[in-house]
Amino acid sequence: MDDASMVGLMGRVTGTIGPGLVGEVMVRVRGGAEHFLAYAADGTARIECGTVVMVVEHLPPRSVYVTRAYDS
Amino acid sequence: MPMVVGVVAGVAVVAVLALIGLFKMMWRVAEPNEALVISGSNHRTEGLEAGMGFRIVTGRGTLVMPGVQVVRKLSLDLNETELQVDCVTHQGIPLRVRGVVIFKVGDDFVSIANAARRFLDQQKLMSERVHNVFAGHLRSIVGGLTVEDMIRDREKLTGQTRAACGTEMEKLGLIVDSLQIHEIEDPTGYIKNMAMPHAAAVQRDARIAQAEANRLATEAEQASFARMAEATRDSEILQAGYQAERDKAGAKARQAGPLADAAARQEVVVQETRVAELEAHRREQQLQADVRKPADAQAYEKRTLAEAERDARISAAEAKAKETELAAAAEATRVKQAAGAEAEATRTRGEASAAATRATGEAEAASAQARGLAAAEAAKAQGLAEAEAIKARAAALAENQEAVVAQQLAENWPEIVKAGASAFGNVDNMVLLNGADGMADVFAKALTMGGTGLGLARQLLASMNQNGQAPGGTSPLNGSAGPASQKVPVEER
């Protein structure tokens, strides 16, 4: 049960992330898939639903900062 | 001894059972949907940093010292809260929103710790708390949306909800799995009115489609009826045809007996006829043999005989004709020769006679010429004399016509009287009423008639003299006749 393991996990956007919006990502963690409130790591990117992202920061309890996993 | 063994064994069993019971009391297992919150001992702060004084166990067993530590269970199950919120939209339209929020305690230790501190004794009241939180947030969320957004843009609603409630629930250690808006009650009829144009259009389209479908159905139905009628008609026609065939066959079958009878009878009649014919033929043959052949033979005989006879006669006639022809030719030759001789004789006689006649004629002509010449001479002399006399008489007439006339009357008196008497000559029976006197009267009248003729002659002479025409001379030949020459002037005048 090490929460630090969240960083570096891959997730999928289920609620659009953007400035002024609170997004949502599903991340496989603790043997299941949980959703976390998500924010863009650089603060200005807009990430649509379905995009694969990587968690770069985890703020307990349920907030993560993400960035695009693949440059597109 | 055995007793001791039994006691020992019994004690051991009891001890084992006691140990098992003790372990059972001390060992607690966390089920998958719950978290154990253990407090009371500070020596093991597994999963959490120091400071809180309790530990959280999920999904496995742990040893708990009874009386020293307290174990509490926090359910990680799903909870739901019914929402029923009166709110006003961005457009100022009052709505009553009914929905449900599905939430649970977060699975990480931070969330479990937050939730344990807030709800461990109030797990039953968790729904109420969440309801209060969501009711306020939902009002603000709906206040920022329009009715159209709420109905059509669920993503926006979800996003707003997450933005407003996510961090709020994070504080409570809860996560919102789902927010469902079940029903939006609309006391002002806004939604209904908003839907009305579309509903009307849909209704219109539906009615059009219905009408079209009805039309098509009716058409198909009518076509089907027509087809059915057609099929019925065809079937009836066919049935009638088959019935007619059946009737025909039946009639034929019914007539088959009489027909066969008739055919049989016909056959009989035919055979009888044949027999009769054969008999007639035989009879004819017999007649031929009996009658005709003899007759033919007889006729042939007769004909042959007649022909022979005829040929004989013809030959005889031909011979006779030949004979006659030859005789006639001989006769003709003879006659011709006789005629030639006769003609020769006649010609010779004619020539002689002609010569004689010519001689005679010539002599007579010469004599006649001589006589004529003499007569002419005499006539000429007489004519001249008469002409002389006439001339003299004419002279005398010119001097005294009366005298001449009188003389002539006197000379011709007997003829005149004769002429007057001739008037009586044709009278068959004359009756004289006056006797002798009467007779004298009649003669006097007759004579008077002669006198009248004298007067007439006078008048004619006068007229002649007045015209200055000399009295025509008479031809010497006419003058040759004495009485005729005397009458000529009277008649011409």
Coordinates of C-alpha atoms in Angstrom, one line a residue:
Chain A
M1 CA 0.0 0.0 0.0
D2 CA 2.5 2.5 -1.1
D3 CA 0.9 5.5 -2.4
A4 CA 4.1 6.8 -3.9
S5 CA 3.7 4.1 -6.5
M6 CA 1.1 6.2 -8.2
V7 CA 3.7 8.3 -10.0
G8 CA 4.6 7.0 -13.4
L9 CA 1.4 5.0 -13.8
M10 CA -0.5 5.2 -17.1
G11 CA -4.1 6.3 -17.1
R12 CA -7.0 7.1 -19.4
V13 CA -8.9 10.4 -19.4
T14 CA -12.6 9.9 -18.7
G15 CA -13.4 13.6 -18.1
T16 CA -11.9 16.3 -20.2
I17 CA -9.0 18.0 -18.5
G18 CA -8.4 21.7 -19.2
P19 CA -8.0 25.1 -17.6
G20 CA -11.0 25.8 -15.4
L21 CA -12.1 22.2 -15.6
V22 CA -11.7 19.4 -13.2
G23 CA -10.8 16.3 -15.2
E24 CA -11.0 12.6 -14.4
V25 CA -8.6 9.8 -15.1
M26 CA -8.9 6.1 -14.6
V27 CA -5.8 4.5 -13.3
R28 CA -5.0 0.9 -12.6
V29 CA -3.9 0.8 -9.0
R30 CA -4.1 -1.4 -6.0
G31 CA -5.3 -4.4 -8.0
G32 CA -8.3 -2.4 -9.4
A33 CA -9.0 0.6 -11.4
E34 CA -9.8 3.8 -9.6
H35 CA -10.7 7.2 -10.8
F36 CA -8.9 10.3 -9.6
L37 CA -9.5 14.0 -10.1
A38 CA -7.0 15.1 -12.7
Y39 CA -5.3 18.3 -13.6
A40 CA -2.9 19.1 -16.3
A41 CA 0.7 19.1 -15.2
D42 CA 1.6 22.1 -17.2
G43 CA -1.6 23.9 -16.2
T44 CA -2.7 25.0 -19.7
A45 CA -3.1 21.8 -21.8
R46 CA -6.5 20.6 -22.8
I47 CA -6.7 16.8 -22.8
E48 CA -9.8 15.2 -24.3
C49 CA -11.5 12.1 -23.2
G50 CA -9.8 8.9 -24.2
T51 CA -6.3 10.2 -24.2
V52 CA -3.7 8.1 -22.6
V53 CA -1.9 10.0 -19.9
M54 CA 0.8 9.5 -17.4
V55 CA 0.6 10.5 -13.7
V56 CA 3.5 12.8 -12.9
E57 CA 2.3 13.9 -9.5
H58 CA 0.0 12.5 -6.9
L59 CA -1.6 14.7 -4.3
P60 CA -3.4 12.6 -1.7
P61 CA -6.0 11.7 -1.3
R62 CA -7.5 11.7 -4.8
S63 CA -5.9 14.3 -7.1
V64 CA -3.3 13.6 -9.7
Y65 CA -1.4 15.8 -12.2
V66 CA -1.0 14.2 -15.6
T67 CA 0.6 14.8 -18.9
R68 CA 0.1 13.2 -22.3
A69 CA 1.8 9.9 -22.5
Y70 CA 2.5 10.2 -26.2
D71 CA 3.3 13.3 -28.1
S72 CA 0.8 13.7 -30.8
Chain B
M1 CA -2.2 -45.7 33.7
P2 CA -4.5 -45.6 30.8
M3 CA -6.6 -43.3 32.9
V4 CA -3.7 -41.0 33.3
V5 CA -3.1 -41.1 29.5
G6 CA -6.7 -40.3 28.9
V7 CA -6.6 -37.4 31.3
V8 CA -3.5 -36.1 29.7
A9 CA -5.0 -36.4 26.3
G10 CA -8.1 -34.7 27.4
V11 CA -6.2 -31.9 28.9
A12 CA -4.2 -31.6 25.8
V13 CA -7.3 -31.4 23.7
V14 CA -8.8 -28.9 25.9
A15 CA -5.6 -26.9 25.8
V16 CA -5.6 -27.1 22.0
L17 CA -9.2 -26.0 21.9
A18 CA -8.4 -23.2 24.3
L19 CA -5.5 -22.1 22.2
I20 CA -7.7 -22.2 19.1
G21 CA -10.3 -20.1 20.9
L22 CA -7.8 -17.6 22.0
F23 CA -6.3 -17.3 18.6
K24 CA -9.8 -16.9 17.2
M25 CA -10.5 -14.0 19.6
M26 CA -7.2 -12.3 18.7
W27 CA -7.1 -12.8 14.9
R28 CA -9.3 -10.5 12.9
V29 CA -9.7 -10.6 9.2
A30 CA -10.7 -7.6 7.0
E31 CA -13.2 -8.6 4.4
P32 CA -12.9 -7.1 0.8
N33 CA -15.5 -4.5 1.3
E34 CA -14.3 -3.2 4.7
A35 CA -11.4 -1.7 6.3
L36 CA -10.3 -2.4 9.9
V37 CA -9.4 0.6 11.9
I38 CA -7.4 -0.6 14.9
S39 CA -6.5 1.7 17.7
G40 CA -5.1 1.3 21.1
S41 CA -1.6 0.2 20.5
N42 CA 1.0 2.5 19.3
H43 CA 3.8 0.1 18.6
R44 CA 2.6 -0.7 15.1
T45 CA 1.6 2.1 12.9
E46 CA 1.4 0.1 9.7
G47 CA 0.4 2.0 6.6
L48 CA 0.3 5.4 8.2
E49 CA 2.7 7.8 9.4
A50 CA 3.1 8.3 13.1
G51 CA 0.8 10.7 14.8
M52 CA -2.6 9.4 14.2
G53 CA -2.3 6.5 16.7
F54 CA -4.3 3.9 14.7
R55 CA -3.7 1.6 11.9
I56 CA -5.8 0.6 8.9
V57 CA -5.9 -3.0 7.7
T58 CA -7.7 -3.9 4.4
G59 CA -8.0 -7.3 2.7
R60 CA -6.0 -9.4 5.2
G61 CA -6.0 -10.7 8.8
T62 CA -4.2 -9.1 11.8
L63 CA -3.6 -10.0 15.3
V64 CA -5.5 -7.9 17.8
M65 CA -4.8 -8.0 21.5
P66 CA -8.1 -8.2 23.2
G67 CA -8.6 -5.6 25.8
V68 CA -5.6 -3.7 24.6
Q69 CA -6.7 -2.8 21.1
V70 CA -10.1 -1.8 19.7
V71 CA -11.0 -2.9 16.2
R72 CA -13.6 -0.9 14.3
K73 CA -14.9 -1.7 10.8
L74 CA -15.4 0.9 8.1
S75 CA -17.5 -0.2 5.2
L76 CA -16.1 0.4 1.8
D77 CA -19.5 -0.4 0.2
L78 CA -21.3 1.7 -2.3
N79 CA -23.7 4.1 -0.9
E80 CA -26.3 6.1 -2.6
T81 CA -28.2 9.3 -1.8
E82 CA -31.5 10.3 -3.3
L83 CA -31.5 14.0 -4.3
Q84 CA -34.5 16.1 -4.6
V85 CA -33.6 19.7 -5.1
D86 CA -35.7 22.8 -5.9
C87 CA -33.5 25.0 -8.0
V88 CA -33.6 27.8 -10.6
T89 CA -31.8 27.7 -13.8
H90 CA -29.6 30.3 -15.4
Q91 CA -32.7 31.5 -17.3
G92 CA -34.7 31.9 -14.0
I93 CA -36.9 29.0 -14.6
P94 CA -37.7 27.0 -11.5
L95 CA -37.2 23.3 -11.7
R96 CA -37.3 20.4 -9.3
V97 CA -34.4 18.0 -10.0
R98 CA -34.5 14.5 -8.7
G99 CA -31.4 12.4 -9.0
V100 CA -29.1 10.0 -7.2
V101 CA -25.5 10.2 -6.1
I102 CA -23.5 7.0 -5.9
F103 CA -20.4 7.3 -3.8
K104 CA -18.1 5.2 -1.6
V105 CA -15.2 5.6 0.7
G106 CA -11.9 6.0 -1.3
D107 CA -9.7 2.9 -1.3
D108 CA -6.5 4.5 -0.4
F109 CA -5.4 4.9 3.2
V110 CA -5.7 8.6 3.1
S111 CA -9.3 8.5 2.1
I112 CA -10.0 5.7 4.6
A113 CA -8.4 7.7 7.3
N114 CA -10.3 10.9 6.4
A115 CA -13.6 9.0 6.3
A116 CA -12.8 7.1 9.5
R117 CA -12.3 10.2 11.3
R118 CA -15.5 11.8 10.0
F119 CA -18.0 8.9 9.7
L120 CA -16.8 6.0 11.8
D121 CA -19.7 6.3 14.2
Q122 CA -22.0 7.9 11.7
Q123 CA -21.9 5.5 8.8
K124 CA -25.7 5.4 8.8
L125 CA -25.8 9.2 8.5
M126 CA -23.3 9.3 5.7
S127 CA -26.1 9.6 3.1
E128 CA -27.7 12.5 4.8
R129 CA -24.5 14.4 5.0
V130 CA -23.7 13.8 1.4
H131 CA -27.2 14.8 0.5
N132 CA -26.8 18.1 2.2
V133 CA -23.5 18.7 0.4
F134 CA -24.9 17.8 -2.9
A135 CA -28.1 19.7 -2.5
G136 CA -26.2 23.0 -2.1
H137 CA -23.8 22.2 -4.9
L138 CA -26.5 21.1 -7.2
R139 CA -28.3 24.4 -6.8
S140 CA -25.2 26.3 -7.7
I141 CA -24.6 23.9 -10.6
V142 CA -28.1 24.2 -12.0
G143 CA -28.0 27.9 -11.5
G144 CA -25.1 28.0 -13.9
L145 CA -26.8 25.9 -16.5
T146 CA -29.7 26.4 -18.8
V147 CA -32.5 23.9 -19.2
E148 CA -31.2 23.0 -22.7
D149 CA -27.7 22.4 -21.3
M150 CA -29.1 20.2 -18.6
I151 CA -31.1 18.1 -21.0
R152 CA -28.7 17.9 -23.8
D153 CA -25.2 18.5 -22.5
R154 CA -24.6 15.8 -19.9
E155 CA -20.9 16.2 -20.2
K156 CA -21.2 19.7 -19.1
L157 CA -23.3 18.7 -16.1
T158 CA -20.9 16.0 -15.1
G159 CA -18.0 18.3 -15.5
Q160 CA -19.6 21.0 -13.4
T161 CA -20.6 18.5 -10.7
R162 CA -17.0 17.1 -10.6
A163 CA -15.6 20.6 -10.4
A164 CA -17.9 21.6 -7.6
C165 CA -18.2 18.4 -5.6
G166 CA -15.0 16.5 -6.4
T167 CA -12.7 18.5 -4.1
E168 CA -15.5 18.7 -1.5
M169 CA -15.9 15.0 -1.4
E170 CA -12.1 14.6 -1.4
K171 CA -12.1 16.3 2.0
L172 CA -14.6 13.8 3.3
G173 CA -12.6 10.9 1.9
L174 CA -15.3 9.9 -0.5
I175 CA -15.3 9.4 -4.2
V176 CA -18.3 10.0 -6.4
D177 CA -18.9 7.1 -8.7
S178 CA -22.0 8.5 -10.4
L179 CA -24.4 11.4 -10.4
Q180 CA -27.7 10.6 -12.1
I181 CA -30.4 13.1 -12.8
H182 CA -33.5 11.0 -12.8
E183 CA -36.2 13.6 -13.4
I184 CA -36.5 17.3 -14.0
E185 CA -39.9 18.4 -12.9
D186 CA -41.0 21.5 -14.7
P187 CA -43.9 23.3 -13.1
T188 CA -44.0 26.1 -15.8
G189 CA -44.3 23.7 -18.7
Y190 CA -41.1 25.1 -20.2
I191 CA -39.7 21.8 -21.3
K192 CA -43.0 20.7 -22.6
N193 CA -43.4 23.9 -24.6
M194 CA -39.8 23.6 -25.8
A195 CA -40.5 20.2 -27.0
M196 CA -43.8 21.1 -28.6
P197 CA -42.6 22.3 -32.0
H198 CA -40.5 19.2 -32.4
A199 CA -43.4 17.1 -31.1
A200 CA -45.7 18.7 -33.5
A201 CA -43.3 18.2 -36.4
V202 CA -42.9 14.6 -35.3
Q203 CA -46.6 14.2 -35.0
R204 CA -47.0 15.7 -38.4
D205 CA -44.4 13.4 -39.8
A206 CA -46.1 10.6 -38.0
R207 CA -49.5 11.5 -39.4
I208 CA -48.0 11.9 -42.9
A209 CA -46.3 8.5 -42.5
Q210 CA -49.5 7.1 -41.1
A211 CA -51.5 8.5 -44.0
E212 CA -49.0 7.3 -46.5
A213 CA -48.9 3.9 -44.9
N214 CA -52.7 3.9 -44.9
R215 CA -52.8 4.8 -48.6
L216 CA -50.2 2.2 -49.4
A217 CA -52.1 -0.3 -47.4
T218 CA -55.4 0.6 -49.0
E219 CA -53.8 0.4 -52.4
A220 CA -52.3 -2.9 -51.6
E221 CA -55.6 -4.0 -50.2
Q222 CA -57.5 -2.9 -53.2
A223 CA -54.9 -4.4 -55.5
S224 CA -55.2 -7.6 -53.5
F225 CA -59.0 -7.5 -53.8
A226 CA -58.7 -7.0 -57.5
R227 CA -56.3 -9.9 -57.7
M228 CA -58.7 -11.9 -55.6
A229 CA -61.5 -11.0 -57.9
E230 CA -59.4 -11.8 -60.8
A231 CA -58.4 -15.1 -59.4
T232 CA -62.0 -15.8 -58.5
R233 CA -63.0 -15.0 -62.0
D234 CA -60.3 -17.1 -63.5
S235 CA -61.2 -19.9 -61.2
E236 CA -64.9 -19.6 -62.1
I237 CA -64.1 -19.6 -65.7
L238 CA -61.9 -22.6 -65.3
Q239 CA -64.6 -24.3 -63.2
A240 CA -67.2 -23.5 -65.8
G241 CA -64.9 -24.9 -68.5
Y242 CA -64.3 -28.0 -66.5
Q243 CA -68.1 -28.3 -65.8
A244 CA -68.8 -27.9 -69.5
E245 CA -66.2 -30.6 -70.2
R246 CA -67.8 -32.8 -67.5
D247 CA -71.3 -32.2 -69.0
K248 CA -70.0 -32.9 -72.4
A249 CA -68.4 -36.1 -71.3
G250 CA -71.5 -37.0 -69.4
A251 CA -73.7 -36.3 -72.3
K252 CA -71.4 -38.3 -74.5
A253 CA -71.4 -41.1 -72.0
R254 CA -75.2 -41.0 -71.9
Q255 CA -75.4 -41.0 -75.6
A256 CA -72.9 -43.8 -75.9
G257 CA -75.5 -46.5 -75.5
P258 CA -77.9 -45.2 -78.2
L259 CA -74.9 -44.3 -80.3
A260 CA -73.6 -47.8 -80.1
D261 CA -77.1 -49.1 -80.8
A262 CA -77.3 -46.8 -83.8
A263 CA -73.9 -47.8 -84.9
A264 CA -74.8 -51.5 -84.6
R265 CA -78.0 -50.9 -86.5
Q266 CA -76.1 -48.9 -89.1
E267 CA -73.7 -51.8 -89.4
V268 CA -76.6 -54.1 -89.9
V269 CA -78.3 -51.9 -92.4
V270 CA -75.0 -51.5 -94.2
Q271 CA -74.5 -55.2 -94.3
E272 CA -78.1 -55.7 -95.5
T273 CA -77.6 -53.0 -98.1
R274 CA -74.5 -54.8 -99.1
V275 CA -76.4 -58.0 -99.4
A276 CA -79.1 -56.3 -101.4
E277 CA -76.5 -54.8 -103.6
L278 CA -74.8 -58.1 -104.1
E279 CA -78.1 -59.7 -105.0
A280 CA -79.0 -56.9 -107.4
H281 CA -75.5 -57.3 -108.8
R282 CA -76.0 -61.0 -109.2
R283 CA -79.4 -60.4 -110.7
E284 CA -77.9 -58.0 -113.1
Q285 CA -75.2 -60.3 -114.0
Q286 CA -77.8 -63.0 -114.5
L287 CA -79.9 -60.7 -116.7
Q288 CA -76.8 -59.8 -118.5
A289 CA -76.1 -63.4 -119.2
D290 CA -79.7 -64.4 -119.8
V291 CA -81.1 -61.4 -121.8
R292 CA -78.6 -58.9 -122.8
K293 CA -75.9 -61.2 -124.2
P294 CA -78.4 -63.0 -126.5
A295 CA -80.0 -59.8 -127.5
D296 CA -76.6 -58.3 -128.2
A297 CA -75.7 -61.3 -130.2
Q298 CA -79.0 -61.1 -132.1
A299 CA -78.5 -57.4 -132.6
Y300 CA -75.0 -58.0 -133.8
E301 CA -76.2 -60.5 -136.2
K302 CA -78.9 -58.3 -137.5
R303 CA -76.5 -55.4 -137.7
T304 CA -74.0 -57.4 -139.5
L305 CA -76.5 -58.7 -141.9
A306 CA -77.9 -55.2 -142.5
E307 CA -74.5 -53.8 -143.0
A308 CA -73.7 -56.5 -145.5
E309 CA -76.9 -55.9 -147.3
R310 CA -76.4 -52.2 -147.3
D311 CA -72.9 -52.6 -148.6
A312 CA -74.2 -54.8 -151.3
R313 CA -76.9 -52.3 -152.2
I314 CA -74.4 -49.5 -152.2
S315 CA -72.2 -51.5 -154.5
A316 CA -75.1 -52.1 -156.8
A317 CA -76.2 -48.5 -156.8
E318 CA -72.6 -47.4 -157.4
A319 CA -72.4 -49.8 -160.3
K320 CA -75.7 -48.6 -161.6
A321 CA -74.6 -45.0 -161.2
K322 CA -71.5 -45.7 -163.0
E323 CA -73.4 -47.3 -165.8
T324 CA -75.8 -44.4 -166.0
E325 CA -73.0 -42.0 -165.9
L326 CA -71.3 -43.7 -168.7
A327 CA -74.5 -43.9 -170.7
A328 CA -75.2 -40.3 -170.2
A329 CA -71.7 -39.4 -171.3
A330 CA -72.1 -41.4 -174.4
E331 CA -75.5 -39.8 -175.0
A332 CA -74.1 -36.3 -174.4
T333 CA -71.3 -37.0 -176.8
R334 CA -73.8 -38.1 -179.4
V335 CA -76.1 -35.2 -178.8
K336 CA -73.3 -32.8 -178.9
Q337 CA -72.1 -34.1 -182.2
A338 CA -75.6 -34.0 -183.5
A339 CA -76.1 -30.4 -182.3
G340 CA -72.8 -29.4 -183.8
A341 CA -73.9 -30.8 -187.2
E342 CA -77.3 -29.1 -186.8
A343 CA -75.7 -25.8 -185.9
E344 CA -73.4 -26.1 -188.8
A345 CA -76.3 -26.7 -191.1
T346 CA -78.3 -23.9 -189.6
R347 CA -75.4 -21.5 -189.8
T348 CA -74.9 -22.4 -193.4
R349 CA -78.6 -22.0 -194.1
G350 CA -78.7 -18.7 -192.2
E351 CA -75.8 -17.4 -194.1
A352 CA -77.5 -18.2 -197.3
S353 CA -80.8 -16.8 -196.1
A354 CA -79.1 -13.6 -195.0
A355 CA -77.4 -13.2 -198.3
A356 CA -80.7 -13.6 -200.0
T357 CA -82.4 -11.2 -197.7
R358 CA -79.7 -8.7 -198.0
A359 CA -80.0 -8.8 -201.7
T360 CA -83.7 -8.5 -201.4
G361 CA -83.5 -5.7 -198.9
E362 CA -81.1 -3.9 -201.1
A363 CA -83.3 -4.2 -204.0
E364 CA -86.3 -3.1 -202.0
A365 CA -84.4 -0.2 -200.5
A366 CA -83.4 0.9 -203.9
S367 CA -87.0 0.7 -205.1
A368 CA -88.3 2.4 -202.0
Q369 CA -85.7 5.1 -202.4
A370 CA -86.8 5.6 -205.8
R371 CA -90.4 5.6 -204.7
G372 CA -89.7 7.9 -201.9
L373 CA -87.9 10.3 -204.1
A374 CA -90.8 10.3 -206.4
A375 CA -93.3 10.7 -203.7
A376 CA -91.2 13.5 -202.2
E377 CA -91.1 15.1 -205.5
A378 CA -94.8 14.8 -205.7
A379 CA -95.4 16.0 -202.2
K380 CA -93.1 18.9 -202.8
A381 CA -95.1 19.8 -205.8
Q382 CA -98.4 19.4 -204.0
G383 CA -97.0 21.4 -200.9
L384 CA -95.9 24.2 -203.2
A385 CA -99.4 24.2 -204.7
E386 CA -101.1 24.2 -201.4
A387 CA -98.8 26.9 -200.1
E388 CA -99.8 28.8 -203.1
A389 CA -103.4 28.2 -202.3
I390 CA -103.1 29.1 -198.7
K391 CA -101.3 32.3 -199.6
A392 CA -104.1 33.1 -201.9
R393 CA -106.6 32.3 -199.3
A394 CA -104.8 34.3 -196.7
A395 CA -104.9 37.2 -199.1
A396 CA -108.5 36.6 -199.5
L397 CA -109.0 36.5 -195.8
A398 CA -107.2 39.7 -195.3
E399 CA -109.6 41.2 -197.8
N400 CA -112.7 39.7 -196.5
Q401 CA -112.6 37.6 -193.5
E402 CA -116.3 37.2 -193.2
A403 CA -116.5 35.8 -196.5
V404 CA -113.7 33.4 -195.9
V405 CA -115.2 32.3 -192.7
A406 CA -118.5 32.0 -194.2
Q407 CA -117.1 30.0 -197.0
Q408 CA -115.3 27.8 -194.6
L409 CA -118.4 27.4 -192.5
A410 CA -120.2 26.5 -195.5
E411 CA -117.6 24.1 -196.7
N412 CA -117.6 22.5 -193.3
W413 CA -121.2 22.7 -192.5
P414 CA -121.9 19.0 -192.8
E415 CA -119.3 18.3 -190.1
I416 CA -120.7 21.0 -187.9
V417 CA -124.2 19.7 -188.1
K418 CA -122.8 16.2 -187.5
A419 CA -121.1 17.4 -184.4
G420 CA -124.2 19.1 -183.2
A421 CA -126.2 16.1 -183.8
S422 CA -123.7 14.0 -182.0
A423 CA -125.0 15.7 -178.9
F424 CA -128.2 13.8 -179.4
G425 CA -126.5 10.7 -180.5
N426 CA -125.9 9.6 -177.0
V427 CA -129.6 10.4 -176.0
D428 CA -131.3 7.1 -175.7
N429 CA -134.9 8.2 -175.5
M430 CA -135.7 11.9 -176.1
V431 CA -139.2 13.2 -175.3
L432 CA -140.3 16.1 -177.3
L433 CA -143.2 18.0 -175.6
N434 CA -143.9 20.3 -178.5
G435 CA -144.2 17.9 -181.5
A436 CA -142.7 19.1 -184.7
D437 CA -142.2 22.6 -183.3
G438 CA -140.2 21.2 -180.5
M439 CA -138.0 19.3 -182.8
A440 CA -137.4 22.5 -184.8
D441 CA -136.5 24.4 -181.6
V442 CA -133.9 21.8 -180.7
F443 CA -132.3 21.9 -184.0
A444 CA -132.4 25.6 -184.1
K445 CA -130.6 25.7 -180.7
A446 CA -128.1 23.2 -181.9
L447 CA -127.4 25.3 -185.0
T448 CA -127.3 28.4 -182.9
M449 CA -124.6 26.7 -181.0
G450 CA -122.7 26.5 -184.3
G451 CA -123.4 30.1 -184.8
T452 CA -122.1 30.9 -181.4
G453 CA -118.9 29.1 -182.5
L454 CA -118.7 31.3 -185.5
G455 CA -118.9 34.4 -183.2
L456 CA -116.2 33.0 -181.1
A457 CA -114.0 32.4 -184.1
R458 CA -114.5 36.0 -185.1
Q459 CA -113.5 37.3 -181.8
L460 CA -110.3 35.2 -181.8
L461 CA -109.4 36.4 -185.3
A462 CA -109.9 40.0 -184.2
S463 CA -107.7 39.6 -181.3
M464 CA -105.1 37.9 -183.5
N465 CA -105.1 40.7 -186.0
Q466 CA -104.8 43.3 -183.2
N467 CA -101.7 41.5 -181.9
G468 CA -100.3 41.8 -185.5
Q469 CA -99.3 38.2 -185.5
A470 CA -99.4 36.5 -188.7
P471 CA -101.2 33.2 -188.8
G472 CA -98.7 30.3 -188.6
G473 CA -97.7 28.6 -191.8
T474 CA -98.3 24.9 -192.1
S475 CA -95.6 22.3 -192.8
P476 CA -95.5 20.9 -196.3
L477 CA -96.1 17.4 -194.9
N478 CA -99.2 18.6 -193.0
G479 CA -100.4 20.4 -195.9
S480 CA -100.2 17.3 -197.9
A481 CA -103.4 16.0 -196.2
G482 CA -106.3 17.8 -197.6
P483 CA -108.9 17.6 -194.8
A484 CA -106.3 18.0 -192.1
S485 CA -104.9 21.1 -193.7
Q486 CA -108.3 22.6 -193.6
K487 CA -108.9 22.0 -190.0
V488 CA -105.5 23.3 -188.8
P489 CA -106.3 27.0 -188.7
V490 CA -109.6 26.4 -186.9
E491 CA -107.9 24.4 -184.2
E492 CA -105.0 26.7 -183.8
R493 CA -107.1 29.8 -183.6

